CSV table of C-alpha atoms in Angstrom, one decimal:
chain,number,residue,atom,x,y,z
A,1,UNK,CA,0.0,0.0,0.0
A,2,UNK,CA,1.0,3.5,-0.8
A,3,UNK,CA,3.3,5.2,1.9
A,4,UNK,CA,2.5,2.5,4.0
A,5,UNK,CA,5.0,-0.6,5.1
A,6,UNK,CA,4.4,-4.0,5.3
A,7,UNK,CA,5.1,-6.1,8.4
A,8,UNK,CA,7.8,-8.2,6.4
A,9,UNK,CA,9.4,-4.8,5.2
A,10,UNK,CA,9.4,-3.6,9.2
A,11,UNK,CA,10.9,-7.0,10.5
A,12,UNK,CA,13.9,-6.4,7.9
A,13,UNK,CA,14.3,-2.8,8.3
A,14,UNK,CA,14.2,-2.7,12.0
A,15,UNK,CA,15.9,-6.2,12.3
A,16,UNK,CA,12.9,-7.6,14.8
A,17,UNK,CA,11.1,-11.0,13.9
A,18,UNK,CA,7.4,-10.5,12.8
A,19,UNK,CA,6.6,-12.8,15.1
A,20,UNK,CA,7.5,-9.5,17.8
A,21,UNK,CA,5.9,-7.2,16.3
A,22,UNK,CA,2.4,-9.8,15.8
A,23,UNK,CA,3.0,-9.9,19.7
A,24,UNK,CA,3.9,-5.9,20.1
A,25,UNK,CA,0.1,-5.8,18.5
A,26,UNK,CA,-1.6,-7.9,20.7
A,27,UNK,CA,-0.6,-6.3,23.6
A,28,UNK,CA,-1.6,-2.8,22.4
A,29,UNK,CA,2.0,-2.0,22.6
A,30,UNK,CA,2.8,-1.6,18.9
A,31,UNK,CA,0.0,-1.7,16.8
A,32,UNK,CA,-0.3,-1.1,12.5
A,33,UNK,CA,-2.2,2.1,11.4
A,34,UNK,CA,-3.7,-0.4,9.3
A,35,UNK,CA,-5.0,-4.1,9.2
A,36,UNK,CA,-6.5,-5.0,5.9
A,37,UNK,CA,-9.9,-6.9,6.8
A,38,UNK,CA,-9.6,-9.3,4.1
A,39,UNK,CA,-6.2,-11.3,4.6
A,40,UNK,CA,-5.3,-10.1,8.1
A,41,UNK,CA,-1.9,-8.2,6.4
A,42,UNK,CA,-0.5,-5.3,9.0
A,43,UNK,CA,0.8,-2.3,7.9
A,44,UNK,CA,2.7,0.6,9.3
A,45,UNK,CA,3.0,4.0,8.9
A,46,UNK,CA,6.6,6.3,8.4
A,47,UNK,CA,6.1,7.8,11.3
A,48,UNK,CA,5.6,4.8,13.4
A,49,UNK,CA,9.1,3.6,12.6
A,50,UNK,CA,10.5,6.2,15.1
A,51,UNK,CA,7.9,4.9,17.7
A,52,UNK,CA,9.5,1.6,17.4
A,53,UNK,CA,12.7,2.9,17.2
A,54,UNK,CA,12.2,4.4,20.9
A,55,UNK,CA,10.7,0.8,22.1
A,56,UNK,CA,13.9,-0.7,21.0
A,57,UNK,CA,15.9,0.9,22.8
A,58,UNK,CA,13.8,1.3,25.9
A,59,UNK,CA,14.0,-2.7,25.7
A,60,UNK,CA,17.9,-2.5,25.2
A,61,UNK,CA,17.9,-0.4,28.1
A,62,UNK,CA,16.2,-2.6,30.5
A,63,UNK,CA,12.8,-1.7,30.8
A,64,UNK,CA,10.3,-3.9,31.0
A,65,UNK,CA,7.6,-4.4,27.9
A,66,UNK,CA,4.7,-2.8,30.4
A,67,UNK,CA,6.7,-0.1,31.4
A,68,UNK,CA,7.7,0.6,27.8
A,69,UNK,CA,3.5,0.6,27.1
A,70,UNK,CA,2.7,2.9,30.1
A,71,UNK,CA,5.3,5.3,29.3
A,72,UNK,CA,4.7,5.4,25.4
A,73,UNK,CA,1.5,6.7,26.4
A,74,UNK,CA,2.1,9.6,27.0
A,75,UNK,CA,5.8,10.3,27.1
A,76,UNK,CA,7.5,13.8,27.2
A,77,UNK,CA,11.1,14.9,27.9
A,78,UNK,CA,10.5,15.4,31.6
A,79,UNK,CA,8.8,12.0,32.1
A,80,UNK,CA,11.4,10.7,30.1
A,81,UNK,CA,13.8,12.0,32.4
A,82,UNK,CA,11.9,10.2,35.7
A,83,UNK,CA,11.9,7.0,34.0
A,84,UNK,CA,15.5,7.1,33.0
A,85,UNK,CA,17.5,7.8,35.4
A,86,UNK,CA,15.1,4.8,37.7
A,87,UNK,CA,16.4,3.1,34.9
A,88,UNK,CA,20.3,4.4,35.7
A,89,UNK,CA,19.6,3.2,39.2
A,90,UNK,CA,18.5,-0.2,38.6
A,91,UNK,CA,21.4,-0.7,36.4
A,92,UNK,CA,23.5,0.7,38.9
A,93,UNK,CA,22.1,-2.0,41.2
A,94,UNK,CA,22.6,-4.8,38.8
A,95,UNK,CA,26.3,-3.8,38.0
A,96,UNK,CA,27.0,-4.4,42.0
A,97,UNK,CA,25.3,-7.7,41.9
A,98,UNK,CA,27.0,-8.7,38.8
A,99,UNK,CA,30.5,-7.3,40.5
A,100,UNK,CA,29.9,-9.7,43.5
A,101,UNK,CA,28.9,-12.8,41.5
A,102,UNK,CA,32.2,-12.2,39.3
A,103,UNK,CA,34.2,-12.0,42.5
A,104,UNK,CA,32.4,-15.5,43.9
A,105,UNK,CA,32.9,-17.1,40.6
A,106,UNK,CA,36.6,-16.1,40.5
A,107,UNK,CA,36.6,-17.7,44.1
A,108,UNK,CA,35.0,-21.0,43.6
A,109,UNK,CA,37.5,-21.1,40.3
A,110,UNK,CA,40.6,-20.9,42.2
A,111,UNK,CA,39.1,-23.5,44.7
A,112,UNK,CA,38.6,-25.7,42.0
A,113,UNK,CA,41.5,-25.1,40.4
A,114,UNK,CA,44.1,-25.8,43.4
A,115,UNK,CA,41.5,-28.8,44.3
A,116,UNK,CA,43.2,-30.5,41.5
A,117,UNK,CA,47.1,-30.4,43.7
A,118,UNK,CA,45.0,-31.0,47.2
A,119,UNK,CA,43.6,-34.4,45.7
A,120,UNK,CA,47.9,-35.3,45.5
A,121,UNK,CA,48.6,-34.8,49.0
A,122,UNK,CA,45.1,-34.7,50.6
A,123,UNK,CA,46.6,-37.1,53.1
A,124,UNK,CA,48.8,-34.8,55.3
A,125,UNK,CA,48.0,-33.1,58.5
A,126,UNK,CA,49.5,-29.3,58.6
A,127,UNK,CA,48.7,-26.0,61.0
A,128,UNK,CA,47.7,-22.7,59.8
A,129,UNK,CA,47.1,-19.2,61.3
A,130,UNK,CA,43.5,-18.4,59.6
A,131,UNK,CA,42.1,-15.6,59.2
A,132,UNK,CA,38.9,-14.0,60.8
A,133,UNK,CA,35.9,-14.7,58.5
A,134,UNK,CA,32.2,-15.4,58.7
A,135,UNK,CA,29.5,-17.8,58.3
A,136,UNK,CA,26.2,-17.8,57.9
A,137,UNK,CA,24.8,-21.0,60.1
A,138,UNK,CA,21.7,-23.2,59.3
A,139,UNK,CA,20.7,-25.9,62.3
A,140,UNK,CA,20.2,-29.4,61.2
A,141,UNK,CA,17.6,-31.5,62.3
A,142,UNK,CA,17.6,-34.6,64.1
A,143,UNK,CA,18.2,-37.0,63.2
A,144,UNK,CA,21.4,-35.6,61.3
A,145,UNK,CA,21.8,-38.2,59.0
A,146,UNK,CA,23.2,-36.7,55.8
A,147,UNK,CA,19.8,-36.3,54.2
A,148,UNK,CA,19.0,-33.7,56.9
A,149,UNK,CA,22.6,-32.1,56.1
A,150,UNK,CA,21.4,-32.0,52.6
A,151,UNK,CA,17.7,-30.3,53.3
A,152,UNK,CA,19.5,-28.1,55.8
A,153,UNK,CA,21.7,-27.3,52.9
A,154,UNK,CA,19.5,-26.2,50.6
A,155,UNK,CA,17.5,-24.2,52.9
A,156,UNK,CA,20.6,-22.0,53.8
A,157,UNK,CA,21.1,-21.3,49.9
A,158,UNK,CA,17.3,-20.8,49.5
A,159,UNK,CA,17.8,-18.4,51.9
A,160,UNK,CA,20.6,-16.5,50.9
A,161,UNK,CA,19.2,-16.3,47.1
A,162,UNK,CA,15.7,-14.7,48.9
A,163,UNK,CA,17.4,-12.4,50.9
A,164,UNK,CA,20.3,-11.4,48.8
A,165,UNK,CA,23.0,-12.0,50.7
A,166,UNK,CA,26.7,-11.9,50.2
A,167,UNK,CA,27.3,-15.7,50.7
A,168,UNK,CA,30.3,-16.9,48.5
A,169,UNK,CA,29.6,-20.6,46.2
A,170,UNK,CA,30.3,-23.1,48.8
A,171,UNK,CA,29.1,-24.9,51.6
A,172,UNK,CA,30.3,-26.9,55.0
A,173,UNK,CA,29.2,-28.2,58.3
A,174,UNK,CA,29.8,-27.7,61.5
A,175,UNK,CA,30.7,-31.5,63.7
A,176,UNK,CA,30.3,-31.3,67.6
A,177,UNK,CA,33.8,-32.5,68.2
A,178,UNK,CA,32.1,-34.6,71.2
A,179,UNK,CA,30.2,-36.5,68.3
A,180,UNK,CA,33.9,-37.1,66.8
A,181,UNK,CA,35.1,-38.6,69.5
A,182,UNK,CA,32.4,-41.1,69.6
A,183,UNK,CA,32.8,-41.9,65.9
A,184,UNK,CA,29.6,-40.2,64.9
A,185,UNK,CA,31.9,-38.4,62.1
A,186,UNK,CA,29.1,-37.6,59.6
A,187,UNK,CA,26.2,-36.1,62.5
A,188,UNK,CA,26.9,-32.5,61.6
A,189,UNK,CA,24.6,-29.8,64.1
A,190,UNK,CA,24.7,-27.1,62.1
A,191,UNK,CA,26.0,-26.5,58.1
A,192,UNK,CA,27.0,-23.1,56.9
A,193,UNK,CA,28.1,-20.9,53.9
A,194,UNK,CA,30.5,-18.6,53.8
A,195,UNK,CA,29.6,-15.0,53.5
A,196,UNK,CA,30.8,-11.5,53.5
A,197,UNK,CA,30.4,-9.4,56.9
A,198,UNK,CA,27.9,-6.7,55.5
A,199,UNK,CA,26.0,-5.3,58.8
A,200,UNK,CA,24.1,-7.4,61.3
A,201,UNK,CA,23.1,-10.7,59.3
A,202,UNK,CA,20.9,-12.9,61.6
A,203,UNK,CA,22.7,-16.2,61.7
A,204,UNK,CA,26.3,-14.7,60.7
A,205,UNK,CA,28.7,-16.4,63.1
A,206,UNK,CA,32.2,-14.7,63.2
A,207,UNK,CA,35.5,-17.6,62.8
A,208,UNK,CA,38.1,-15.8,64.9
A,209,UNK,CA,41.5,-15.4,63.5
A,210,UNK,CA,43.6,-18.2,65.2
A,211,UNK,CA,45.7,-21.4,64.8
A,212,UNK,CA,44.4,-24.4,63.0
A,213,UNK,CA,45.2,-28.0,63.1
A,214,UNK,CA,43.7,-28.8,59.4
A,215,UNK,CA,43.6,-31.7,57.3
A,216,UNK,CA,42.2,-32.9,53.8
A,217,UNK,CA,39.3,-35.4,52.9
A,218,UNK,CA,39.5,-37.1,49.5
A,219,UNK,CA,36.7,-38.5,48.4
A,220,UNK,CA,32.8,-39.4,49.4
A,221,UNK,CA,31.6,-37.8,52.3
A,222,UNK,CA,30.6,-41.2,54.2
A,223,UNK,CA,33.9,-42.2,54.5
A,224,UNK,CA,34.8,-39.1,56.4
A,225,UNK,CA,36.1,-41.6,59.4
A,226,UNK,CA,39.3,-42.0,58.0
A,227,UNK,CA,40.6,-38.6,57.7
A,228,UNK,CA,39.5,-37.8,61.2
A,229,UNK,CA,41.2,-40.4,62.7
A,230,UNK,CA,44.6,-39.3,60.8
A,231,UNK,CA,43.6,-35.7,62.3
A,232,UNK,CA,43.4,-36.9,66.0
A,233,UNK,CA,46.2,-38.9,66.0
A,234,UNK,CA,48.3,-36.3,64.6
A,235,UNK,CA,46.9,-34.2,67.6
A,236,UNK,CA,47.4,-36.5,70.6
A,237,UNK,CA,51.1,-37.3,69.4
A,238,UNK,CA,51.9,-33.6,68.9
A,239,UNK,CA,50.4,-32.3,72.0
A,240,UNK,CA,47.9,-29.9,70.5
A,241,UNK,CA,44.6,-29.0,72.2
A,242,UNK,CA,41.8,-29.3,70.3
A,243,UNK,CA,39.7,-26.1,71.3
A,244,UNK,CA,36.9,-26.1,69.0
A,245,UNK,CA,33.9,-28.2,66.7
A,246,UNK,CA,35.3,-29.4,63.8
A,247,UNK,CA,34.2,-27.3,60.5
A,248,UNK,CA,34.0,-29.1,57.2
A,249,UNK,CA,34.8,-26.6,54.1
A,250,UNK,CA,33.2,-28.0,50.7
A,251,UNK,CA,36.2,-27.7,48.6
A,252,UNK,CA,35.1,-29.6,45.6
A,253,UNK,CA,31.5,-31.4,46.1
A,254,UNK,CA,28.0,-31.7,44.5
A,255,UNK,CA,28.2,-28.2,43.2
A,256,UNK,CA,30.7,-28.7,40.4
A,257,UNK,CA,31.0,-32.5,40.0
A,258,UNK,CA,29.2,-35.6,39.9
A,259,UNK,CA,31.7,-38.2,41.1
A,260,UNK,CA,31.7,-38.7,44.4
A,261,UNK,CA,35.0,-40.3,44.3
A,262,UNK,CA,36.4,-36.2,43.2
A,263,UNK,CA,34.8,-34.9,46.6
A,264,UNK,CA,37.3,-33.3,48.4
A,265,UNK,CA,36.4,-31.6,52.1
A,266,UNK,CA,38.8,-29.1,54.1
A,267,UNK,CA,38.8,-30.6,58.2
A,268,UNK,CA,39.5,-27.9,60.3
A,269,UNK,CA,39.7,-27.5,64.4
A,270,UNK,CA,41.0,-24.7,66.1
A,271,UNK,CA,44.1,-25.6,68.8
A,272,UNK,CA,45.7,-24.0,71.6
A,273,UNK,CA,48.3,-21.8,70.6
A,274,UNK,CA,50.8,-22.7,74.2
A,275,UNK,CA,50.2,-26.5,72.6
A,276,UNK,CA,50.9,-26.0,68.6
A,277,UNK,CA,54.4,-26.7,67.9
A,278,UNK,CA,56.1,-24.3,66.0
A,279,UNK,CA,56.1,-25.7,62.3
A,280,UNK,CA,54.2,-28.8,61.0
């Protein structure tokens, strides 16, 4: 039709399938000056190409298609303004969240990445000075058999997605070191995930800064026995104090593989200092 464009002739100009611009129309966000009653064919005006034009980039920008139809309605430069620069926050706001996840992916990379020399050597006993950090604690339920460590778990990430909080890729448990001693290795009473002190965080539990007596697990999480044995013996013939639960750090588990047998799980129990010889 005379000065008029074809839906075919808008999807190539404009680069955007037909099957949008069908589905701009039925949402009264985009609609053809002209539907011809016989066939069904759209058709849109000259001046309609610039309305597209400013949905196109509203979408590229972020807004959502109802907030692109409320404020094509009536749009001037000053509710323009309004609606971009709530736009230029919300970006703002992703860009942080996008900064964090980058820094947690880098993390759980170079976990991963030095898992592979741990697996080597995963049967020696060493003591480190750690560094303060925090966790954010989840209770498990009697009877804390490992599908209870699993739902308890879950429920800590499902909480941490919810709320937003600043919880790194990885998870452990927390062992009553009196349960250890009775052989109950896998009965953890609480699991936790890692997180970033950020304010007052209801379950955040600080980790004080301190001397470790620390050990490595290599493979599934049932035969767990093992390594702690090698831990307590290494303690009782050294002399060192065991002060503290024991705290299981997820170094390589369900999260990025699906062999069991790759599991690998950081042991850790804080000792008296007057006790810890001076090098391992």
């Amino acid at each position: 039709m005379k000065n008029l464009f074809s839906i075919g002739e808008v999807s190539k100009q404009q680069n955007i399938s037909r099957q949008t611009l069908i589905f701009y129309d039925k949402i009264g966000l985009f609609c053809p000056v002209y539907t011809d009653p016989d066939n069904g064919y759209r058709y849109y005006s000259a001046n309609q190409l610039d309305y597209l034009d400013t949905i196109c980039i509203m979408k590229k920008i972020g807004f959502s298609l109802e907030e692109i139809k409320i404020h094509m309605k009536s749009y001037t430069i000053d509710h323009s303004i309004i609606a971009l620069r709530k736009q230029l926050a919300a970006i703002e706001r992703q860009i942080e969240e996008l900064q964090m996840i980058k820094s947690r992916v880098e993390h759980r990379c170079s976990q991963l990445e030095h898992a592979v020399s741990i697996r080597k050597n995963s049967d020696i006993v060493t003591i480190e000075s750690v560094k303060k950090q925090y966790i954010l604690v989840h209770e498990v339920r009697a009877p804390y058999s490992q599908e209870q460590v699993s739902i308890a778990t879950k429920e800590c990430f499902v909480r941490s997605f919810k709320e937003q909080l600043p919880v790194f890729f990885q998870s452990g448990a927390i062992v009553p070191y009196d349960r250890i001693q009775q052989g109950k290795y896998t009965e953890a009473s609480f699991v936790f995930l890692p997180i970033e002190k950020t304010g007052n965080i209801e379950g955040a539990v600080e980790l004080p800064a301190g001397q470790c007596v620390c050990t490595y697990h290599a493979g599934d999480y049932l035969s767990i026995g093992s390594s702690y044995e090698r831990i307590l013996t290494y303690c009782e013939r050294n002399h060192l104090r065991i002060l503290s639960d024991s705290y299981e750090f997820a170094i390589n588990d369900y999260l990025s593989t699906g062999d069991e047998n790759e599991y690998i799980t950081k042991i850790m129990f804080y000792i008296s200092k007057s006790d810890a010889p001076k090098s391992s």
